[in-house]
Amino acid sequence: MIELVSKCGPITDVQFIPTEKGKYILVLRGYTYSQVGGRFFYCSSKHMGCRARVRLMSGKLVASADEHNHAPPSHARCGNGAFVQLRPRGLSNFTGLASAILPSPITSPTVAALALHALNFPRILPKTDLWLRPPNPEEKKDPNYRKEYTSGKRFSWRCSKRGCPATAVTIDDIGALYNGQRFYKNYMGTDGVVSWICHNKHICNRRIKTLGRQVVATSNKTHSMRCIELELEDGTLGAEFEGRKFQNYLEEDGVVSWICYSKNCNRRIRTQGPYVIEVSDNEHSSSNSDVSECTEEYYFGTSSRGNPVLVLSGQRFKLMKDRGKLRRWICIKTRERCNSFVVTEDENIIKMNNRNLICLNVGTWWFR
């Protein structure tokens, strides 16, 4: 027989509820405790700073001296999906309430009997009732986050799930990628039409206009045939042209030959000084023939465990490798054999493999 002990004397209001993971939730005086290991039960609001806990010692449940810093929950979920009502909603004063709502104290020493008794709880409310909220017109596309506040161009987002501390911050310096070219927002026109200018605006005047997520107009100016010298990840000198990186492989009489820096891509250019004088006929490995005019947002945040995550097209990626400015992210659904990955540099997406992703073989998508 399990004896329940605290500094205030014997405990009478107790119940064990089996969870979907095979462990148990301890209901004690209207509060719920999650089982950690085999002998410890920590308050379910531990992530909110509550230090209350209970320990099983020699058949006795011993409560700690730490008090709860919150009101008791109104419902708990059983392993069969049913929700058990612990106290009426909106009732913060729970003194004497647990003995009126909870079944009689369990005296059976076996865990199986405790679980069976918990499964006999009535099904009170469906899950959707617990999470029901009024519609938010500023709700972000990913339903896990909602806008919390705005400070200038900075937007703060907080996870909309109850008890989830995850947050994300975005900056309203958005751009677009169209046919392999990056564009920055130039101005907002009438009727929702947005004008964009090439990110190399100091040398290129190419512009596009979008309405919502669709490209509605493009300028008749071609992109500048001037490339930009830069340092590649391996420390060698490279060039950027049409939004792509190239590495040097041959130089003769002032004419430099470059090959695309992306793996398995044979696109080549030849330059003389800062200007491109010849471009090969073969396209980049990610051909523009598959281009559609769909846009997707992405932003960075943190998971409930405090780990960095990338949310792209409604899918979440976890950080796999961190090499300073370069970061490699993989899909969190690795158990479902999703091989999608994303590579970012200074929070800009520079590479992805498009596998098992929705609307990522695109010509236009948002980036931050």
Coordinates of C-alpha atoms in Angstrom, one line a residue:
M1 CA 0.0 0.0 0.0
I2 CA 1.3 3.4 -0.9
E3 CA 1.4 5.9 1.9
L4 CA 1.3 9.6 1.2
V5 CA 3.2 11.9 3.4
S6 CA 3.9 15.7 3.5
K7 CA 4.8 18.2 6.1
C8 CA 1.2 18.9 6.6
G9 CA 0.4 15.3 7.4
P10 CA -1.1 12.5 5.3
I11 CA -2.2 13.3 1.8
T12 CA -5.7 12.1 0.8
D13 CA -6.4 13.6 -2.7
V14 CA -4.3 11.6 -5.1
Q15 CA -4.7 10.0 -8.4
F16 CA -2.4 8.4 -11.1
I17 CA -3.3 8.9 -14.8
P18 CA -1.5 6.9 -17.5
T19 CA -0.1 8.9 -20.4
E20 CA 0.3 8.0 -24.0
K21 CA 4.1 7.4 -23.5
G22 CA 3.5 4.7 -20.9
K23 CA 4.3 6.8 -17.9
Y24 CA 2.0 8.4 -15.3
I25 CA 0.7 11.8 -14.3
L26 CA 0.3 12.2 -10.6
V27 CA -2.7 14.3 -9.5
L28 CA -2.1 15.6 -6.0
R29 CA -4.4 18.1 -4.4
G30 CA -5.5 19.4 -7.7
Y31 CA -2.0 19.8 -9.2
T32 CA -0.5 17.5 -11.8
Y33 CA 3.0 16.1 -11.7
S34 CA 5.0 14.5 -14.6
Q35 CA 6.9 11.3 -13.9
V36 CA 10.7 11.7 -14.4
G37 CA 12.5 8.4 -14.2
G38 CA 10.8 6.0 -11.8
R39 CA 10.8 7.7 -8.5
F40 CA 10.4 11.4 -9.1
F41 CA 7.4 13.5 -10.0
Y42 CA 7.9 17.1 -11.0
C43 CA 5.2 19.7 -11.4
S44 CA 3.9 19.8 -14.9
S45 CA 4.6 23.6 -14.9
K46 CA 8.3 23.1 -14.2
H47 CA 9.1 24.9 -17.5
M48 CA 7.3 27.9 -16.1
G49 CA 9.6 28.0 -13.0
C50 CA 7.5 25.9 -10.5
R51 CA 9.8 23.9 -8.2
A52 CA 7.2 21.7 -6.5
R53 CA 8.0 18.0 -6.7
V54 CA 7.2 14.7 -5.1
R55 CA 9.4 11.7 -4.5
L56 CA 8.5 8.0 -4.1
M57 CA 10.6 6.6 -1.1
S58 CA 10.0 3.1 0.3
G59 CA 6.4 3.0 -0.8
K60 CA 5.7 6.6 0.4
L61 CA 5.1 9.7 -1.6
V62 CA 7.0 12.6 0.0
A63 CA 6.2 16.1 -1.1
S64 CA 8.9 18.8 -1.1
A65 CA 8.6 22.0 0.9
D66 CA 8.5 24.1 -2.3
E67 CA 5.1 25.6 -3.0
H68 CA 3.4 26.0 -6.4
N69 CA 3.7 29.4 -8.0
H70 CA 0.5 29.0 -10.1
A71 CA -3.1 28.0 -9.9
P72 CA -4.0 24.3 -10.4
P73 CA -4.9 23.1 -14.0
S74 CA -8.5 22.5 -14.9
H75 CA -8.0 19.4 -17.0
A76 CA -5.6 16.5 -17.5
R77 CA -5.3 14.0 -20.4
C78 CA -5.5 10.2 -20.0
G79 CA -3.7 7.7 -22.2
N80 CA -6.9 6.9 -24.0
G81 CA -7.3 10.5 -25.2
A82 CA -10.0 11.4 -22.7
F83 CA -9.7 14.7 -20.8
V84 CA -10.3 14.6 -17.0
Q85 CA -11.7 17.6 -15.4
L86 CA -9.8 18.5 -12.2
R87 CA -11.5 21.7 -11.3
P88 CA -14.0 24.1 -13.0
R89 CA -12.5 26.7 -15.3
G90 CA -11.9 30.1 -14.0
L91 CA -12.0 28.9 -10.4
S92 CA -8.6 29.9 -8.9
N93 CA -9.4 29.1 -5.3
F94 CA -9.0 25.3 -5.1
T95 CA -9.2 24.8 -1.3
G96 CA -11.2 21.8 -0.6
L97 CA -12.1 21.3 -4.3
A98 CA -10.0 18.3 -5.1
S99 CA -11.8 16.0 -2.6
A100 CA -15.1 17.1 -4.2
I101 CA -14.2 16.4 -7.8
L102 CA -11.6 13.6 -7.7
P103 CA -12.8 10.0 -7.1
S104 CA -12.2 8.4 -3.7
P105 CA -8.5 7.9 -2.7
I106 CA -6.9 4.8 -4.3
T107 CA -5.7 2.3 -1.9
S108 CA -4.6 -0.5 -4.3
P109 CA -0.8 -1.0 -4.2
T110 CA -0.6 -2.1 -7.9
V111 CA 0.2 0.4 -10.7
A112 CA -2.2 -1.6 -13.0
A113 CA -5.1 -1.0 -10.7
L114 CA -4.2 2.7 -10.5
A115 CA -4.1 2.9 -14.3
L116 CA -7.4 1.1 -14.7
H117 CA -9.1 3.4 -12.2
A118 CA -7.8 6.4 -14.1
L119 CA -9.1 5.1 -17.4
N120 CA -12.6 5.0 -15.9
F121 CA -12.6 8.8 -15.7
P122 CA -15.4 10.3 -17.8
R123 CA -14.6 12.0 -21.1
I124 CA -15.3 15.6 -20.3
L125 CA -14.3 17.8 -23.3
P126 CA -12.7 17.3 -26.7
K127 CA -9.1 18.5 -27.1
T128 CA -10.1 21.4 -29.4
D129 CA -12.1 23.0 -26.7
L130 CA -9.0 23.4 -24.5
W131 CA -7.1 25.2 -27.3
L132 CA -10.0 27.3 -28.7
R133 CA -9.0 30.9 -29.3
P134 CA -10.6 33.8 -31.1
P135 CA -9.3 34.3 -34.7
N136 CA -6.3 36.6 -34.9
P137 CA -6.1 38.7 -38.1
E138 CA -2.4 39.1 -37.6
E139 CA -1.8 35.3 -37.2
K140 CA 1.4 34.3 -38.9
K141 CA 1.2 31.6 -41.6
D142 CA 2.7 29.1 -39.3
P143 CA 0.0 28.5 -36.7
N144 CA 2.6 27.8 -34.0
Y145 CA 3.5 31.5 -33.7
R146 CA 1.6 34.7 -33.2
K147 CA 2.7 38.3 -33.3
E148 CA 3.5 39.6 -29.9
Y149 CA 4.7 43.1 -30.5
T150 CA 6.3 45.4 -33.1
S151 CA 9.2 47.7 -32.5
G152 CA 10.1 49.6 -35.7
K153 CA 11.1 47.0 -38.2
R154 CA 11.5 44.3 -35.7
F155 CA 8.7 41.8 -35.1
S156 CA 8.5 39.5 -32.1
W157 CA 6.6 36.2 -32.4
R158 CA 5.6 33.8 -29.5
C159 CA 4.5 30.2 -29.8
S160 CA 0.7 30.0 -29.6
K161 CA 0.7 26.6 -27.8
R162 CA -0.1 26.8 -24.1
G163 CA 3.0 26.7 -21.9
C164 CA 5.4 26.9 -24.9
P165 CA 8.2 29.5 -24.3
A166 CA 9.5 29.5 -27.9
T167 CA 9.9 32.9 -29.5
A168 CA 11.2 34.3 -32.8
V169 CA 12.3 37.7 -34.0
T170 CA 12.1 38.9 -37.6
I171 CA 13.2 42.1 -39.3
D172 CA 11.1 43.7 -41.9
D173 CA 14.0 43.8 -44.4
I174 CA 12.5 41.3 -46.7
G175 CA 13.5 40.4 -50.2
A176 CA 12.5 38.1 -53.0
L177 CA 14.3 35.5 -55.1
Y178 CA 13.1 35.3 -58.7
N179 CA 14.7 33.2 -61.5
G180 CA 17.9 32.9 -59.4
Q181 CA 18.1 36.6 -58.8
R182 CA 17.7 38.3 -55.5
F183 CA 15.6 41.5 -55.2
Y184 CA 15.1 43.9 -52.3
K185 CA 11.8 45.8 -51.7
N186 CA 12.0 49.2 -53.3
Y187 CA 8.6 50.7 -52.5
M188 CA 5.0 49.8 -51.8
G189 CA 2.7 50.9 -54.7
T190 CA -1.1 51.2 -54.9
D191 CA -3.5 48.4 -54.7
G192 CA -1.0 46.2 -52.9
V193 CA 1.6 46.2 -55.7
V194 CA 5.2 46.0 -54.5
S195 CA 8.2 47.1 -56.5
W196 CA 11.5 45.3 -56.1
I197 CA 15.0 46.2 -57.3
C198 CA 17.9 43.9 -57.9
H199 CA 20.1 43.4 -54.8
N200 CA 23.1 44.6 -56.9
K201 CA 21.3 47.9 -57.3
H202 CA 24.5 49.9 -57.4
I203 CA 25.3 48.3 -60.7
C204 CA 22.0 46.8 -61.9
N205 CA 18.6 48.4 -62.4
R206 CA 16.5 45.3 -63.1
R207 CA 13.1 45.5 -61.4
I208 CA 10.0 43.4 -60.8
K209 CA 6.6 44.0 -59.4
T210 CA 4.5 41.6 -57.3
L211 CA 0.9 41.4 -56.2
G212 CA 0.6 39.2 -53.2
R213 CA 2.7 36.2 -54.0
Q214 CA 2.6 36.6 -57.8
V215 CA 5.1 38.4 -60.1
V216 CA 2.9 40.6 -62.2
A217 CA 5.5 42.7 -64.1
T218 CA 9.2 42.7 -65.0
S219 CA 11.3 45.5 -66.4
N220 CA 12.7 45.3 -69.9
K221 CA 16.2 45.9 -68.5
T222 CA 18.5 42.9 -68.4
H223 CA 20.7 42.2 -65.4
S224 CA 24.1 43.9 -65.4
M225 CA 26.8 41.8 -67.0
R226 CA 29.1 42.9 -64.2
C227 CA 30.2 40.4 -61.5
I228 CA 31.3 41.0 -58.0
E229 CA 34.4 39.6 -56.5
L230 CA 34.1 37.9 -53.1
E231 CA 35.9 35.4 -50.9
L232 CA 34.5 31.8 -50.9
E233 CA 34.0 29.5 -47.9
D234 CA 37.3 27.8 -48.6
G235 CA 39.2 31.1 -48.5
T236 CA 39.8 31.3 -52.3
L237 CA 38.8 34.2 -54.5
G238 CA 35.4 33.8 -56.2
A239 CA 32.8 35.8 -58.1
E240 CA 29.1 36.4 -57.8
F241 CA 27.0 36.7 -61.0
E242 CA 23.2 36.4 -61.4
G243 CA 22.9 35.5 -57.7
R244 CA 25.3 32.5 -58.1
K245 CA 28.9 32.0 -56.8
F246 CA 31.7 31.0 -59.2
Q247 CA 35.2 29.8 -58.6
N248 CA 38.3 30.5 -60.7
Y249 CA 39.8 27.6 -62.7
L250 CA 41.7 29.2 -65.5
E251 CA 43.3 32.6 -66.4
E252 CA 44.8 33.5 -69.8
D253 CA 45.7 37.0 -71.2
G254 CA 43.6 38.8 -68.7
V255 CA 40.5 36.6 -69.3
V256 CA 39.4 34.6 -66.4
S257 CA 37.3 31.5 -66.6
W258 CA 34.9 30.6 -63.8
I259 CA 32.8 27.5 -63.0
C260 CA 29.7 27.5 -60.7
Y261 CA 30.6 26.8 -57.1
S262 CA 27.6 24.6 -56.6
K263 CA 28.2 20.9 -56.6
N264 CA 27.4 19.0 -59.9
C265 CA 26.8 22.3 -61.7
N266 CA 28.8 23.0 -64.9
R267 CA 27.6 26.5 -65.7
R268 CA 30.6 28.6 -66.7
I269 CA 31.4 32.3 -67.3
R270 CA 34.4 34.2 -68.6
T271 CA 35.3 37.7 -67.4
Q272 CA 37.6 40.5 -68.4
G273 CA 38.1 42.9 -65.6
P274 CA 34.8 43.2 -63.7
Y275 CA 32.6 42.4 -66.7
V276 CA 31.3 39.1 -67.9
I277 CA 32.1 38.7 -71.6
E278 CA 30.8 35.1 -72.2
V279 CA 28.2 32.8 -70.5
S280 CA 27.9 29.1 -71.2
D281 CA 24.7 27.7 -72.8
N282 CA 24.1 25.1 -70.1
E283 CA 21.9 26.1 -67.2
H284 CA 22.5 25.8 -63.5
S285 CA 21.9 22.4 -62.0
S286 CA 18.5 23.7 -60.6
S287 CA 17.0 24.5 -64.0
N288 CA 14.6 27.4 -64.4
S289 CA 12.3 25.2 -66.4
D290 CA 10.8 24.0 -63.1
V291 CA 10.3 27.6 -61.9
S292 CA 6.9 28.6 -60.7
E293 CA 5.8 31.9 -59.2
C294 CA 5.1 30.9 -55.7
T295 CA 6.5 32.6 -52.6
E296 CA 7.2 31.2 -49.2
E297 CA 8.3 32.8 -45.9
Y298 CA 11.0 31.6 -43.6
Y299 CA 12.2 32.7 -40.2
F300 CA 14.4 31.6 -37.3
G301 CA 13.2 30.8 -33.8
T302 CA 13.8 28.4 -30.9
S303 CA 12.2 25.1 -29.9
S304 CA 10.5 24.4 -26.6
R305 CA 13.9 23.0 -25.5
G306 CA 15.8 26.1 -26.4
N307 CA 17.4 24.7 -29.6
P308 CA 17.5 26.9 -32.8
V309 CA 15.0 26.0 -35.5
L310 CA 14.3 27.2 -39.0
V311 CA 10.7 27.4 -40.2
L312 CA 10.4 27.3 -44.0
S313 CA 7.2 26.6 -46.0
G314 CA 5.5 25.6 -42.7
Q315 CA 8.2 22.9 -42.1
R316 CA 10.7 22.9 -39.3
F317 CA 14.4 22.3 -39.6
K318 CA 16.8 21.7 -36.8
L319 CA 20.5 22.9 -36.7
M320 CA 22.8 20.1 -37.8
K321 CA 26.2 21.9 -38.2
D322 CA 27.3 25.4 -37.1
R323 CA 30.4 26.8 -38.8
G324 CA 30.1 30.5 -37.9
K325 CA 28.3 32.2 -40.7
L326 CA 27.5 28.9 -42.4
R327 CA 24.8 26.7 -40.9
R328 CA 23.3 23.5 -42.2
W329 CA 19.7 22.6 -41.2
I330 CA 17.9 19.3 -41.7
C331 CA 14.2 18.5 -41.5
I332 CA 13.0 17.4 -38.1
K333 CA 11.1 14.5 -39.7
T334 CA 14.1 12.3 -40.2
R335 CA 12.2 9.3 -38.9
E336 CA 9.8 9.7 -41.8
R337 CA 12.9 9.6 -44.0
C338 CA 12.7 13.2 -45.1
N339 CA 16.1 14.1 -46.6
S340 CA 15.5 17.8 -47.0
F341 CA 18.2 20.2 -45.9
V342 CA 18.9 23.9 -46.0
V343 CA 22.2 25.8 -45.9
T344 CA 22.2 29.4 -44.6
E345 CA 24.8 32.1 -44.5
D346 CA 24.2 35.1 -42.3
E347 CA 20.5 34.1 -42.1
N348 CA 20.2 34.0 -45.9
I349 CA 19.4 30.7 -47.6
I350 CA 22.1 29.9 -50.1
K351 CA 21.4 26.2 -50.8
M352 CA 18.6 23.6 -50.5
N353 CA 17.9 20.2 -52.0
N354 CA 14.2 20.6 -52.6
R355 CA 13.4 17.0 -51.6
N356 CA 10.0 16.4 -49.9
L357 CA 9.4 20.1 -49.6
I358 CA 6.2 21.9 -50.8
C359 CA 6.6 24.7 -53.3
L360 CA 10.4 25.0 -53.1
N361 CA 11.3 24.4 -56.7
V362 CA 10.2 28.0 -57.1
G363 CA 11.3 31.2 -58.8
T364 CA 10.2 33.5 -56.0
W365 CA 10.2 33.1 -52.3
W366 CA 10.7 35.4 -49.3
F367 CA 13.9 35.5 -47.4
R368 CA 15.0 37.4 -44.4

